[in-house]
Amino acid sequence: MTAAGTFGYGTEYSHLFDIQKLGAIVCKGTTLEPRDGNPQPRLVETASGLLNSIGLQNIGVKALIKEKAPIWANWRVPVMVNIAGETVDDYAQLAKELDGVAGISGIEVNISCPNIKAGGAEFGVNPESAARVTAAVKSATSLPILVKLTPNTGDIVGVAAAVAEAGADAISLINTVKGMAIDIATRQPLLGNRTGGLSGPAIKPIALSMVYEVAGAVEVPIVGCGGITTGNDAIEFIMAGASAVQVGTASFANPRAPLDVLEGIEQFMQKEGIKDIAELIGAARR
Ligand SMILES: Cc1cc2nc3c(=O)[nH]c(=O)nc-3n(C[C@H](O)[C@H](O)[C@H](O)COP(=O)(O)O)c2cc1C
């Protein structure tokens, strides 16, 4: 799968390679109203990583349903819509609007957003608020829901167990790791928003250990994400317990990265004589 926010609406990439070969496309985080996002600069490269503070710039759910979904309805590759809100009701409303729309195969719930009713802490930092969002989305839609965890919590296993219990059909992890960079010449943070989210190879070991821990605690399928750049990276996540993977930051350096990862997985399987990827899921746990 492609990771939310790193592959637009898929349409931007369709002329670069055959995106229909992918397992799924997860589109940019979508909110009820269109958003302009955070002040520039919003991207900073770091050692082996990328810091971003895009701030959920997006066209809003109404335009997505009107302009993007009809295109997706003609695709072989399923598209999942990543949603974000500031209140539990926002999430439920988004899920309701997306329910039954042709071209939309599922919803990925981004719980790394500040809960404005609870003073701005991310929904995903504690099991209770994460479960509330999950339950509200689940009861508002018949679409499969993937709940995407944030690493910025001290209790990733507790949050995973709570969202599984609340009805998540699958769990994806991880979102970006909070970080910052400072320009020593100006003595100011490099990002317009001061802090942002770190992604790319720098976070892969963190993501991998979180997938490993969560896989030991829940029964629902896990989608691993964080720094995956090659097929071998993806195989590590699968061996940690993921049933599928997402490719994010790697697409910025190489737009074909999601397909390269898929082909890399196939090559590994051929080399090892593996017929069914299920043989590898959780192999490092046994
Ligand atoms: C520029 C950028 C924008 C992102 N936007 C979103 C988003 O809208 N919703 C979301 O859930 N995650 C978003 N993410 C997080 C990615 O989907 C992914 O979880 C994270 O970057 C880790 O994977 P990676 O190291 O392969 O990029 C964004 C990441 C980047 C780099």
CSV table of C-alpha atoms and ligand atoms in Angstrom, one decimal, residues 2-6 27-30 42-43 50-52 54 56 82-84 108-112 148 173-176 197-201 203 225-228 246-250 252, ligand 1:
chain,number,residue,atom,x,y,z
A,2,THR,CA,1.0,3.6,-0.3
A,3,ALA,CA,1.2,5.6,3.0
A,4,ALA,CA,-1.2,8.5,3.5
A,5,GLY,CA,0.1,11.9,2.6
A,6,THR,CA,3.0,10.6,0.5
A,27,CYS,CA,-5.0,8.8,-0.1
A,28,LYS,CA,-4.0,12.0,1.6
A,29,GLY,CA,-5.5,12.7,5.1
A,30,THR,CA,-9.0,14.1,4.5
A,42,ARG,CA,7.0,22.3,5.9
A,43,LEU,CA,9.7,19.8,4.9
A,50,LEU,CA,12.4,13.6,6.6
A,51,LEU,CA,10.6,16.0,9.0
A,52,ASN,CA,7.3,17.3,7.9
A,54,ILE,CA,2.2,19.7,6.3
A,56,LEU,CA,-3.2,18.1,6.7
A,82,ASN,CA,-7.3,8.4,5.4
A,83,ILE,CA,-9.5,10.6,7.7
A,84,ALA,CA,-8.6,13.1,10.4
A,108,GLU,CA,-7.9,4.6,7.5
A,109,VAL,CA,-8.5,6.5,10.7
A,110,ASN,CA,-5.6,8.8,11.6
A,111,ILE,CA,-5.7,9.2,15.4
A,112,SER,CA,-2.6,11.3,15.5
A,148,LYS,CA,-3.5,4.1,12.3
A,173,LEU,CA,1.5,1.6,12.4
A,174,ILE,CA,3.4,3.8,12.7
A,175,ASN,CA,2.6,7.4,11.9
A,176,THR,CA,5.5,9.9,12.2
A,197,GLY,CA,6.9,14.4,12.3
A,198,LEU,CA,9.9,12.4,11.4
A,199,SER,CA,9.6,9.7,8.8
A,200,GLY,CA,11.9,7.6,6.5
A,201,PRO,CA,14.7,5.1,7.3
A,203,ILE,CA,12.3,5.6,12.1
A,225,CYS,CA,4.8,1.3,8.0
A,226,GLY,CA,7.9,3.4,8.8
A,227,GLY,CA,11.0,3.8,6.7
A,228,ILE,CA,10.2,0.9,4.2
A,246,GLN,CA,2.8,0.8,3.5
A,247,VAL,CA,5.5,2.8,1.7
A,248,GLY,CA,5.7,6.5,2.4
A,249,THR,CA,8.7,8.8,2.3
A,250,ALA,CA,10.6,6.5,-0.1
A,252,PHE,CA,9.6,11.2,-2.7
B,1,LIG,C1,4.7,14.6,3.8
B,1,LIG,C2,4.0,13.6,4.7
B,1,LIG,C3,2.6,13.8,4.8
B,1,LIG,C4,1.9,12.8,5.6
B,1,LIG,N1,0.5,12.9,5.7
B,1,LIG,C5,-0.2,12.0,6.4
B,1,LIG,C6,-1.6,12.1,6.5
B,1,LIG,O1,-2.2,13.0,5.9
B,1,LIG,N2,-2.2,11.2,7.3
B,1,LIG,C7,-1.5,10.1,7.9
B,1,LIG,O2,-2.2,9.3,8.6
B,1,LIG,N3,-0.2,10.0,7.8
B,1,LIG,C8,0.5,10.9,7.1
B,1,LIG,N4,1.9,10.8,7.0
B,1,LIG,C9,2.6,9.7,7.6
B,1,LIG,C10,2.9,8.6,6.7
B,1,LIG,O3,1.7,8.0,6.1
B,1,LIG,C11,3.6,7.4,7.4
B,1,LIG,O4,2.9,6.9,8.4
B,1,LIG,C12,5.0,7.9,7.9
B,1,LIG,O5,5.6,8.9,7.1
B,1,LIG,C13,6.0,6.8,8.2
B,1,LIG,O6,6.2,6.0,7.0
B,1,LIG,P1,7.5,6.3,6.0
B,1,LIG,O7,8.7,6.4,6.9
B,1,LIG,O8,7.4,5.2,5.0
B,1,LIG,O9,7.2,7.7,5.4
B,1,LIG,C14,2.6,11.8,6.2
B,1,LIG,C15,4.0,11.6,6.1
B,1,LIG,C16,4.7,12.5,5.3
B,1,LIG,C17,6.2,12.4,5.1
